């Protein structure tokens, strides 16, 4: 069996593991007193993805005789990494978060429940409101609602939110394109701009779209969400990392003392949930 270097470099498993390994190494590099940790894989993934995309385009432009043409076509058709990988690893990630959080869920809700719920609702609501406002402000400047929704999930660094946004965008794009005849003139122009970039279709005479055109618009919607998420996510991660490292200094917090207080409060909350305090008081 002949070894093809280009096929190897564009293999999705090679790309993912290369991003993970280099990300772990990059995450250990100290920048002053902080480092990126596991978030380093995001930045190396962006860089490796850009390299793979550039290489794939270059090979395809050279034609079918170029080395690695078939692998490049498959890779570019999948969007570098197949969505099946994304869905699978997202499920693992969400399940792992749930399993890790389950241990102290009852104690945390009893101790901090109202404050955490209010804080979570406020952060999500304010972010959603600002996203909607930016959608209205930027709709005349070329950006789409799909891209802005991706920016929302990226700024919140929410992977489950991205999955929900992709699903919603795909469903919305499918409904709009299938009911093309009922759409407004403005929406029709936007849809035709995507499915017919050469401008052969007329907005006044086109009454419906083919299945190929519908699929193309759905792919455009999902790609818009992905682009928005990819642009905003690094900044969301950076702000969180910088905030975690510099806010304690800004507010002159003693982290060791705060950790000691937190551990004491959580121990009391766990004891309260498990009934240990009640047992001691009854004795």
PDB file of C-alpha atoms in Angstrom:
ATOM      1  CA  UNK A   1       0.000   0.000   0.000  1.00  0.00           C
ATOM      2  CA  UNK A   2       1.486   3.309  -1.127  1.00  0.00           C
ATOM      3  CA  UNK A   3       1.764   6.050   1.503  1.00  0.00           C
ATOM      4  CA  UNK A   4       0.338   9.394   0.332  1.00  0.00           C
ATOM      5  CA  UNK A   5       1.556  12.325   2.421  1.00  0.00           C
ATOM      6  CA  UNK A   6      -1.267  14.662   1.318  1.00  0.00           C
ATOM      7  CA  UNK A   7      -3.939  12.083   2.118  1.00  0.00           C
ATOM      8  CA  UNK A   8      -2.379  11.654   5.565  1.00  0.00           C
ATOM      9  CA  UNK A   9      -2.209  15.400   6.270  1.00  0.00           C
ATOM     10  CA  UNK A  10      -5.866  15.924   5.309  1.00  0.00           C
ATOM     11  CA  UNK A  11      -7.188  12.976   7.294  1.00  0.00           C
ATOM     12  CA  UNK A  12      -9.704  14.330   9.862  1.00  0.00           C
ATOM     13  CA  UNK A  13      -8.234  12.206  12.677  1.00  0.00           C
ATOM     14  CA  UNK A  14      -4.749  13.557  11.971  1.00  0.00           C
ATOM     15  CA  UNK A  15      -6.058  17.134  11.921  1.00  0.00           C
ATOM     16  CA  UNK A  16      -7.969  16.710  15.197  1.00  0.00           C
ATOM     17  CA  UNK A  17      -5.143  15.031  17.088  1.00  0.00           C
ATOM     18  CA  UNK A  18      -2.617  17.531  15.727  1.00  0.00           C
ATOM     19  CA  UNK A  19      -4.816  20.367  17.029  1.00  0.00           C
ATOM     20  CA  UNK A  20      -5.220  18.652  20.413  1.00  0.00           C
ATOM     21  CA  UNK A  21      -1.516  17.836  20.924  1.00  0.00           C
ATOM     22  CA  UNK A  22      -0.238  21.244  19.801  1.00  0.00           C
ATOM     23  CA  UNK A  23      -3.057  22.888  21.790  1.00  0.00           C
ATOM     24  CA  UNK A  24      -2.004  21.148  25.008  1.00  0.00           C
ATOM     25  CA  UNK A  25       1.608  22.245  24.431  1.00  0.00           C
ATOM     26  CA  UNK A  26       0.547  25.819  23.599  1.00  0.00           C
ATOM     27  CA  UNK A  27      -1.752  25.910  26.615  1.00  0.00           C
ATOM     28  CA  UNK A  28       1.194  25.210  28.939  1.00  0.00           C
ATOM     29  CA  UNK A  29       3.128  28.270  27.748  1.00  0.00           C
ATOM     30  CA  UNK A  30       3.103  31.013  30.377  1.00  0.00           C
ATOM     31  CA  UNK A  31       2.208  34.558  29.322  1.00  0.00           C
ATOM     32  CA  UNK A  32       3.194  36.489  32.396  1.00  0.00           C
ATOM     33  CA  UNK A  33       1.277  34.790  35.211  1.00  0.00           C
ATOM     34  CA  UNK A  34      -1.408  33.040  33.150  1.00  0.00           C
ATOM     35  CA  UNK A  35      -1.670  30.436  30.452  1.00  0.00           C
ATOM     36  CA  UNK A  36      -4.460  29.242  28.128  1.00  0.00           C
ATOM     37  CA  UNK A  37      -4.660  25.690  29.481  1.00  0.00           C
ATOM     38  CA  UNK A  38      -6.918  23.364  27.484  1.00  0.00           C
ATOM     39  CA  UNK A  39      -8.319  26.405  25.627  1.00  0.00           C
ATOM     40  CA  UNK A  40      -5.042  26.426  23.702  1.00  0.00           C
ATOM     41  CA  UNK A  41      -6.492  23.685  21.500  1.00  0.00           C
ATOM     42  CA  UNK A  42      -9.015  26.210  20.163  1.00  0.00           C
ATOM     43  CA  UNK A  43      -6.313  28.527  18.860  1.00  0.00           C
ATOM     44  CA  UNK A  44      -4.137  25.767  17.409  1.00  0.00           C
ATOM     45  CA  UNK A  45      -7.301  24.279  15.886  1.00  0.00           C
ATOM     46  CA  UNK A  46      -8.083  27.595  14.190  1.00  0.00           C
ATOM     47  CA  UNK A  47      -4.537  27.806  12.837  1.00  0.00           C
ATOM     48  CA  UNK A  48      -4.396  24.178  11.647  1.00  0.00           C
ATOM     49  CA  UNK A  49      -7.897  24.511  10.148  1.00  0.00           C
ATOM     50  CA  UNK A  50      -6.797  27.604   8.219  1.00  0.00           C
ATOM     51  CA  UNK A  51      -3.716  25.765   6.938  1.00  0.00           C
ATOM     52  CA  UNK A  52      -5.801  22.739   5.910  1.00  0.00           C
ATOM     53  CA  UNK A  53      -8.364  24.961   4.164  1.00  0.00           C
ATOM     54  CA  UNK A  54      -5.642  26.858   2.279  1.00  0.00           C
ATOM     55  CA  UNK A  55      -3.900  23.621   1.284  1.00  0.00           C
ATOM     56  CA  UNK A  56      -7.178  22.026   0.147  1.00  0.00           C
ATOM     57  CA  UNK A  57      -8.073  25.031  -2.019  1.00  0.00           C
ATOM     58  CA  UNK A  58      -4.591  25.084  -3.551  1.00  0.00           C
ATOM     59  CA  UNK A  59      -4.757  21.384  -4.476  1.00  0.00           C
ATOM     60  CA  UNK A  60      -8.259  21.647  -5.955  1.00  0.00           C
ATOM     61  CA  UNK A  61      -7.209  24.650  -8.058  1.00  0.00           C
ATOM     62  CA  UNK A  62      -4.394  22.548  -9.573  1.00  0.00           C
ATOM     63  CA  UNK A  63      -6.914  20.014 -10.843  1.00  0.00           C
ATOM     64  CA  UNK A  64      -7.515  16.288 -10.644  1.00  0.00           C
ATOM     65  CA  UNK A  65      -3.919  15.423 -11.491  1.00  0.00           C
ATOM     66  CA  UNK A  66      -2.601  17.082  -8.330  1.00  0.00           C
ATOM     67  CA  UNK A  67      -1.422  14.871  -5.454  1.00  0.00           C
ATOM     68  CA  UNK A  68      -4.091  14.548  -2.780  1.00  0.00           C
ATOM     69  CA  UNK A  69      -6.904  15.881  -5.001  1.00  0.00           C
ATOM     70  CA  UNK A  70      -9.434  13.262  -3.871  1.00  0.00           C
ATOM     71  CA  UNK A  71      -8.615  13.757  -0.185  1.00  0.00           C
ATOM     72  CA  UNK A  72      -8.805  17.541  -0.586  1.00  0.00           C
ATOM     73  CA  UNK A  73     -12.217  17.283  -2.266  1.00  0.00           C
ATOM     74  CA  UNK A  74     -13.569  15.094   0.530  1.00  0.00           C
ATOM     75  CA  UNK A  75     -12.094  17.346   3.227  1.00  0.00           C
ATOM     76  CA  UNK A  76     -13.453  20.556   1.716  1.00  0.00           C
ATOM     77  CA  UNK A  77     -16.836  18.926   1.121  1.00  0.00           C
ATOM     78  CA  UNK A  78     -17.033  18.025   4.817  1.00  0.00           C
ATOM     79  CA  UNK A  79     -16.023  21.518   5.899  1.00  0.00           C
ATOM     80  CA  UNK A  80     -12.550  20.330   7.061  1.00  0.00           C
ATOM     81  CA  UNK A  81     -14.075  18.137   9.787  1.00  0.00           C
ATOM     82  CA  UNK A  82     -17.319  16.192   9.329  1.00  0.00           C
ATOM     83  CA  UNK A  83     -20.291  17.389  11.383  1.00  0.00           C
ATOM     84  CA  UNK A  84     -20.581  13.814  12.683  1.00  0.00           C
ATOM     85  CA  UNK A  85     -17.359  14.324  14.634  1.00  0.00           C
ATOM     86  CA  UNK A  86     -18.686  17.588  16.031  1.00  0.00           C
ATOM     87  CA  UNK A  87     -21.969  16.023  17.135  1.00  0.00           C
ATOM     88  CA  UNK A  88     -20.270  12.986  18.682  1.00  0.00           C
ATOM     89  CA  UNK A  89     -17.675  14.916  20.698  1.00  0.00           C
ATOM     90  CA  UNK A  90     -20.247  17.540  21.711  1.00  0.00           C
ATOM     91  CA  UNK A  91     -22.415  14.772  23.192  1.00  0.00           C
ATOM     92  CA  UNK A  92     -19.379  13.455  25.107  1.00  0.00           C
ATOM     93  CA  UNK A  93     -18.536  16.964  26.334  1.00  0.00           C
ATOM     94  CA  UNK A  94     -22.066  17.718  27.536  1.00  0.00           C
ATOM     95  CA  UNK A  95     -22.384  14.300  29.185  1.00  0.00           C
ATOM     96  CA  UNK A  96     -19.034  14.788  30.969  1.00  0.00           C
ATOM     97  CA  UNK A  97     -20.111  18.216  32.271  1.00  0.00           C
ATOM     98  CA  UNK A  98     -23.344  16.722  33.562  1.00  0.00           C
ATOM     99  CA  UNK A  99     -21.566  13.835  35.281  1.00  0.00           C
ATOM    100  CA  UNK A 100     -19.012  16.151  36.908  1.00  0.00           C
ATOM    101  CA  UNK A 101     -21.635  18.659  38.077  1.00  0.00           C
ATOM    102  CA  UNK A 102     -24.088  16.071  39.415  1.00  0.00           C
ATOM    103  CA  UNK A 103     -22.099  15.375  42.603  1.00  0.00           C
ATOM    104  CA  UNK A 104     -22.574  18.843  44.127  1.00  0.00           C
ATOM    105  CA  UNK A 105     -25.685  19.938  42.220  1.00  0.00           C
ATOM    106  CA  UNK A 106     -28.066  19.675  45.180  1.00  0.00           C
ATOM    107  CA  UNK A 107     -25.660  21.353  47.601  1.00  0.00           C
ATOM    108  CA  UNK A 108     -24.861  24.210  45.198  1.00  0.00           C
ATOM    109  CA  UNK A 109     -28.525  24.856  44.431  1.00  0.00           C
ATOM    110  CA  UNK A 110     -29.373  24.888  48.137  1.00  0.00           C
ATOM    111  CA  UNK A 111     -26.495  27.225  49.017  1.00  0.00           C
ATOM    112  CA  UNK A 112     -26.332  29.540  45.981  1.00  0.00           C
ATOM    113  CA  UNK A 113     -29.396  28.505  43.969  1.00  0.00           C
ATOM    114  CA  UNK A 114     -31.276  31.802  43.642  1.00  0.00           C
ATOM    115  CA  UNK A 115     -28.160  33.885  42.988  1.00  0.00           C
ATOM    116  CA  UNK A 116     -26.787  31.489  40.386  1.00  0.00           C
ATOM    117  CA  UNK A 117     -30.129  31.162  38.599  1.00  0.00           C
ATOM    118  CA  UNK A 118     -30.607  34.956  38.473  1.00  0.00           C
ATOM    119  CA  UNK A 119     -27.021  35.482  37.287  1.00  0.00           C
ATOM    120  CA  UNK A 120     -27.366  32.817  34.589  1.00  0.00           C
ATOM    121  CA  UNK A 121     -30.654  34.264  33.330  1.00  0.00           C
ATOM    122  CA  UNK A 122     -29.280  37.829  33.298  1.00  0.00           C
ATOM    123  CA  UNK A 123     -26.106  36.905  31.382  1.00  0.00           C
ATOM    124  CA  UNK A 124     -28.050  34.897  28.809  1.00  0.00           C
ATOM    125  CA  UNK A 125     -30.836  37.475  28.464  1.00  0.00           C
ATOM    126  CA  UNK A 126     -28.507  40.469  28.127  1.00  0.00           C
ATOM    127  CA  UNK A 127     -26.426  38.605  25.554  1.00  0.00           C
ATOM    128  CA  UNK A 128     -29.560  37.618  23.641  1.00  0.00           C
ATOM    129  CA  UNK A 129     -30.916  41.165  23.723  1.00  0.00           C
ATOM    130  CA  UNK A 130     -27.631  42.622  22.457  1.00  0.00           C
ATOM    131  CA  UNK A 131     -27.511  39.977  19.711  1.00  0.00           C
ATOM    132  CA  UNK A 132     -31.018  40.882  18.565  1.00  0.00           C
ATOM    133  CA  UNK A 133     -30.158  44.597  18.635  1.00  0.00           C
ATOM    134  CA  UNK A 134     -27.019  44.016  16.562  1.00  0.00           C
ATOM    135  CA  UNK A 135     -29.036  41.919  14.098  1.00  0.00           C
ATOM    136  CA  UNK A 136     -31.341  44.900  13.513  1.00  0.00           C
ATOM    137  CA  UNK A 137     -28.456  47.373  13.258  1.00  0.00           C
ATOM    138  CA  UNK A 138     -26.255  45.296  10.952  1.00  0.00           C
ATOM    139  CA  UNK A 139     -28.918  43.798   8.657  1.00  0.00           C
ATOM    140  CA  UNK A 140     -28.358  46.594   6.109  1.00  0.00           C
ATOM    141  CA  UNK A 141     -24.567  46.200   6.195  1.00  0.00           C
ATOM    142  CA  UNK A 142     -24.241  42.721   4.767  1.00  0.00           C
ATOM    143  CA  UNK A 143     -24.290  40.548   7.896  1.00  0.00           C
ATOM    144  CA  UNK A 144     -27.013  37.935   8.278  1.00  0.00           C
ATOM    145  CA  UNK A 145     -29.021  36.830  11.294  1.00  0.00           C
ATOM    146  CA  UNK A 146     -27.362  33.422  10.991  1.00  0.00           C
ATOM    147  CA  UNK A 147     -23.896  34.913  11.460  1.00  0.00           C
ATOM    148  CA  UNK A 148     -25.010  37.067  14.392  1.00  0.00           C
ATOM    149  CA  UNK A 149     -26.580  34.081  16.151  1.00  0.00           C
ATOM    150  CA  UNK A 150     -23.220  32.323  15.790  1.00  0.00           C
ATOM    151  CA  UNK A 151     -21.510  35.343  17.328  1.00  0.00           C
ATOM    152  CA  UNK A 152     -23.911  35.050  20.305  1.00  0.00           C
ATOM    153  CA  UNK A 153     -23.036  31.415  21.025  1.00  0.00           C
ATOM    154  CA  UNK A 154     -19.350  32.104  20.391  1.00  0.00           C
ATOM    155  CA  UNK A 155     -19.197  35.097  22.737  1.00  0.00           C
ATOM    156  CA  UNK A 156     -20.806  32.969  25.466  1.00  0.00           C
ATOM    157  CA  UNK A 157     -18.406  30.112  24.560  1.00  0.00           C
ATOM    158  CA  UNK A 158     -21.419  27.806  24.497  1.00  0.00           C
ATOM    159  CA  UNK A 159     -20.874  24.626  22.487  1.00  0.00           C
ATOM    160  CA  UNK A 160     -24.398  23.275  23.216  1.00  0.00           C
ATOM    161  CA  UNK A 161     -25.684  26.708  22.144  1.00  0.00           C
ATOM    162  CA  UNK A 162     -23.823  26.346  18.854  1.00  0.00           C
ATOM    163  CA  UNK A 163     -25.445  22.958  18.247  1.00  0.00           C
ATOM    164  CA  UNK A 164     -28.884  24.454  18.942  1.00  0.00           C
ATOM    165  CA  UNK A 165     -28.147  27.458  16.688  1.00  0.00           C
ATOM    166  CA  UNK A 166     -27.035  25.188  13.833  1.00  0.00           C
ATOM    167  CA  UNK A 167     -30.174  23.079  14.129  1.00  0.00           C
ATOM    168  CA  UNK A 168     -32.441  26.139  14.319  1.00  0.00           C
ATOM    169  CA  UNK A 169     -30.691  27.875  11.418  1.00  0.00           C
ATOM    170  CA  UNK A 170     -30.952  24.773   9.229  1.00  0.00           C
ATOM    171  CA  UNK A 171     -34.657  24.357   9.995  1.00  0.00           C
ATOM    172  CA  UNK A 172     -35.367  28.054   9.415  1.00  0.00           C
ATOM    173  CA  UNK A 173     -33.457  28.101   6.123  1.00  0.00           C
ATOM    174  CA  UNK A 174     -35.314  24.987   4.965  1.00  0.00           C
ATOM    175  CA  UNK A 175     -38.728  26.466   5.815  1.00  0.00           C
ATOM    176  CA  UNK A 176     -37.960  29.819   4.174  1.00  0.00           C
ATOM    177  CA  UNK A 177     -36.563  28.276   0.980  1.00  0.00           C
ATOM    178  CA  UNK A 178     -39.419  25.774   0.643  1.00  0.00           C
ATOM    179  CA  UNK A 179     -41.952  28.590   1.010  1.00  0.00           C
ATOM    180  CA  UNK A 180     -40.020  30.839  -1.367  1.00  0.00           C
ATOM    181  CA  UNK A 181     -43.178  32.039  -3.130  1.00  0.00           C
ATOM    182  CA  UNK A 182     -44.564  33.478   0.144  1.00  0.00           C
ATOM    183  CA  UNK A 183     -41.355  35.278   1.075  1.00  0.00           C
ATOM    184  CA  UNK A 184     -40.983  39.055   0.837  1.00  0.00           C
ATOM    185  CA  UNK A 185     -39.125  40.603  -2.104  1.00  0.00           C
ATOM    186  CA  UNK A 186     -36.213  41.458   0.202  1.00  0.00           C
ATOM    187  CA  UNK A 187     -35.943  37.872   1.471  1.00  0.00           C
ATOM    188  CA  UNK A 188     -36.245  36.499  -2.070  1.00  0.00           C
ATOM    189  CA  UNK A 189     -33.351  38.670  -3.214  1.00  0.00           C
ATOM    190  CA  UNK A 190     -31.195  37.483  -0.304  1.00  0.00           C
ATOM    191  CA  UNK A 191     -31.995  33.830  -1.006  1.00  0.00           C
ATOM    192  CA  UNK A 192     -31.366  34.120  -4.751  1.00  0.00           C
ATOM    193  CA  UNK A 193     -28.071  35.902  -4.076  1.00  0.00           C
ATOM    194  CA  UNK A 194     -26.948  32.759  -2.245  1.00  0.00           C
ATOM    195  CA  UNK A 195     -28.360  29.998  -4.455  1.00  0.00           C
ATOM    196  CA  UNK A 196     -27.743  31.839  -7.739  1.00  0.00           C
ATOM    197  CA  UNK A 197     -24.561  33.940  -7.412  1.00  0.00           C
ATOM    198  CA  UNK A 198     -24.394  34.357 -11.196  1.00  0.00           C
ATOM    199  CA  UNK A 199     -27.718  36.221 -11.164  1.00  0.00           C
ATOM    200  CA  UNK A 200     -29.514  34.100 -13.772  1.00  0.00           C
ATOM    201  CA  UNK A 201     -32.738  33.832 -11.742  1.00  0.00           C
ATOM    202  CA  UNK A 202     -35.158  36.752 -11.600  1.00  0.00           C
ATOM    203  CA  UNK A 203     -36.920  37.557  -8.342  1.00  0.00           C
ATOM    204  CA  UNK A 204     -40.191  38.307 -10.150  1.00  0.00           C
ATOM    205  CA  UNK A 205     -40.369  35.138 -12.234  1.00  0.00           C
ATOM    206  CA  UNK A 206     -38.881  32.570  -9.836  1.00  0.00           C
ATOM    207  CA  UNK A 207     -41.696  30.957  -7.838  1.00  0.00           C
ATOM    208  CA  UNK A 208     -39.895  28.012  -6.244  1.00  0.00           C
ATOM    209  CA  UNK A 209     -36.465  26.517  -5.653  1.00  0.00           C
ATOM    210  CA  UNK A 210     -35.073  23.141  -6.605  1.00  0.00           C
ATOM    211  CA  UNK A 211     -33.980  20.705  -3.895  1.00  0.00           C
ATOM    212  CA  UNK A 212     -30.355  21.417  -4.793  1.00  0.00           C
ATOM    213  CA  UNK A 213     -30.915  25.140  -4.274  1.00  0.00           C
ATOM    214  CA  UNK A 214     -32.720  24.493  -0.970  1.00  0.00           C
ATOM    215  CA  UNK A 215     -29.804  22.369   0.243  1.00  0.00           C
ATOM    216  CA  UNK A 216     -27.397  25.109  -0.816  1.00  0.00           C
ATOM    217  CA  UNK A 217     -29.286  27.720   1.211  1.00  0.00           C
ATOM    218  CA  UNK A 218     -29.403  25.433   4.264  1.00  0.00           C
ATOM    219  CA  UNK A 219     -25.628  24.912   3.980  1.00  0.00           C
ATOM    220  CA  UNK A 220     -25.206  28.699   3.725  1.00  0.00           C
ATOM    221  CA  UNK A 221     -27.261  29.256   6.896  1.00  0.00           C
ATOM    222  CA  UNK A 222     -25.323  26.665   8.889  1.00  0.00           C
ATOM    223  CA  UNK A 223     -22.017  28.006   7.573  1.00  0.00           C
ATOM    224  CA  UNK A 224     -23.047  31.508   8.671  1.00  0.00           C
ATOM    225  CA  UNK A 225     -23.624  30.284  12.229  1.00  0.00           C
ATOM    226  CA  UNK A 226     -20.250  28.526  12.182  1.00  0.00           C
ATOM    227  CA  UNK A 227     -18.429  31.619  10.890  1.00  0.00           C
ATOM    228  CA  UNK A 228     -19.989  33.864  13.537  1.00  0.00           C
ATOM    229  CA  UNK A 229     -19.161  31.371  16.276  1.00  0.00           C
ATOM    230  CA  UNK A 230     -15.567  30.932  15.093  1.00  0.00           C
ATOM    231  CA  UNK A 231     -14.999  34.707  15.022  1.00  0.00           C
ATOM    232  CA  UNK A 232     -16.454  35.402  18.485  1.00  0.00           C
ATOM    233  CA  UNK A 233     -15.333  32.281  20.369  1.00  0.00           C
ATOM    234  CA  UNK A 234     -11.611  33.182  20.711  1.00  0.00           C
ATOM    235  CA  UNK A 235     -12.513  36.599  22.129  1.00  0.00           C
ATOM    236  CA  UNK A 236     -15.012  35.023  24.525  1.00  0.00           C
ATOM    237  CA  UNK A 237     -12.347  32.594  25.740  1.00  0.00           C
ATOM    238  CA  UNK A 238      -9.718  35.350  26.044  1.00  0.00           C
ATOM    239  CA  UNK A 239     -12.028  37.593  28.053  1.00  0.00           C
ATOM    240  CA  UNK A 240     -12.872  34.736  30.442  1.00  0.00           C
ATOM    241  CA  UNK A 241      -9.190  33.811  30.870  1.00  0.00           C
ATOM    242  CA  UNK A 242      -8.126  37.421  31.408  1.00  0.00           C
ATOM    243  CA  UNK A 243     -11.060  38.011  33.745  1.00  0.00           C
ATOM    244  CA  UNK A 244     -10.265  34.968  35.889  1.00  0.00           C
ATOM    245  CA  UNK A 245      -6.611  36.023  36.126  1.00  0.00           C
ATOM    246  CA  UNK A 246      -6.929  39.776  36.595  1.00  0.00           C
ATOM    247  CA  UNK A 247     -10.268  40.407  38.381  1.00  0.00           C
ATOM    248  CA  UNK A 248      -8.970  39.020  41.697  1.00  0.00           C
ATOM    249  CA  UNK A 249      -6.064  41.485  41.487  1.00  0.00           C
ATOM    250  CA  UNK A 250      -8.369  44.329  40.492  1.00  0.00           C
ATOM    251  CA  UNK A 251     -10.622  43.733  43.509  1.00  0.00           C
ATOM    252  CA  UNK A 252      -7.648  42.840  45.745  1.00  0.00           C
ATOM    253  CA  UNK A 253      -8.978  39.390  46.555  1.00  0.00           C
ATOM    254  CA  UNK A 254      -6.974  36.870  48.560  1.00  0.00           C
ATOM    255  CA  UNK A 255      -7.534  33.728  46.485  1.00  0.00           C
ATOM    256  CA  UNK A 256      -6.262  31.369  49.188  1.00  0.00           C
ATOM    257  CA  UNK A 257      -8.651  32.858  51.735  1.00  0.00           C
ATOM    258  CA  UNK A 258     -11.543  32.866  49.254  1.00  0.00           C
ATOM    259  CA  UNK A 259     -10.830  29.206  48.420  1.00  0.00           C
ATOM    260  CA  UNK A 260     -10.799  28.337  52.133  1.00  0.00           C
ATOM    261  CA  UNK A 261     -14.153  30.086  52.669  1.00  0.00           C
ATOM    262  CA  UNK A 262     -15.657  28.376  49.621  1.00  0.00           C
ATOM    263  CA  UNK A 263     -14.515  24.931  50.712  1.00  0.00           C
ATOM    264  CA  UNK A 264     -15.951  25.551  54.195  1.00  0.00           C
ATOM    265  CA  UNK A 265     -19.302  26.737  52.750  1.00  0.00           C
ATOM    266  CA  UNK A 266     -19.507  23.777  50.370  1.00  0.00           C
ATOM    267  CA  UNK A 267     -18.717  21.348  53.183  1.00  0.00           C
ATOM    268  CA  UNK A 268     -21.508  22.852  55.277  1.00  0.00           C
ATOM    269  CA  UNK A 269     -23.867  22.693  52.281  1.00  0.00           C
ATOM    270  CA  UNK A 270     -23.007  19.034  51.613  1.00  0.00           C
ATOM    271  CA  UNK A 271     -23.454  18.169  55.280  1.00  0.00           C
ATOM    272  CA  UNK A 272     -26.801  19.965  55.292  1.00  0.00           C
ATOM    273  CA  UNK A 273     -27.992  18.077  52.212  1.00  0.00           C
ATOM    274  CA  UNK A 274     -26.807  14.708  53.530  1.00  0.00           C
ATOM    275  CA  UNK A 275     -28.430  15.348  56.933  1.00  0.00           C
ATOM    276  CA  UNK A 276     -25.220  15.256  58.987  1.00  0.00           C
ATOM    277  CA  UNK A 277     -25.982  18.536  60.735  1.00  0.00           C
ATOM    278  CA  UNK A 278     -29.428  17.335  61.727  1.00  0.00           C
ATOM    279  CA  UNK A 279     -27.932  14.146  63.175  1.00  0.00           C
ATOM    280  CA  UNK A 280     -25.362  16.058  65.224  1.00  0.00           C
ATOM    281  CA  UNK A 281     -27.891  18.567  66.543  1.00  0.00           C
ATOM    282  CA  UNK A 282     -30.259  15.782  67.632  1.00  0.00           C
ATOM    283  CA  UNK A 283     -27.437  14.103  69.569  1.00  0.00           C
TER     284      UNK A 283
END
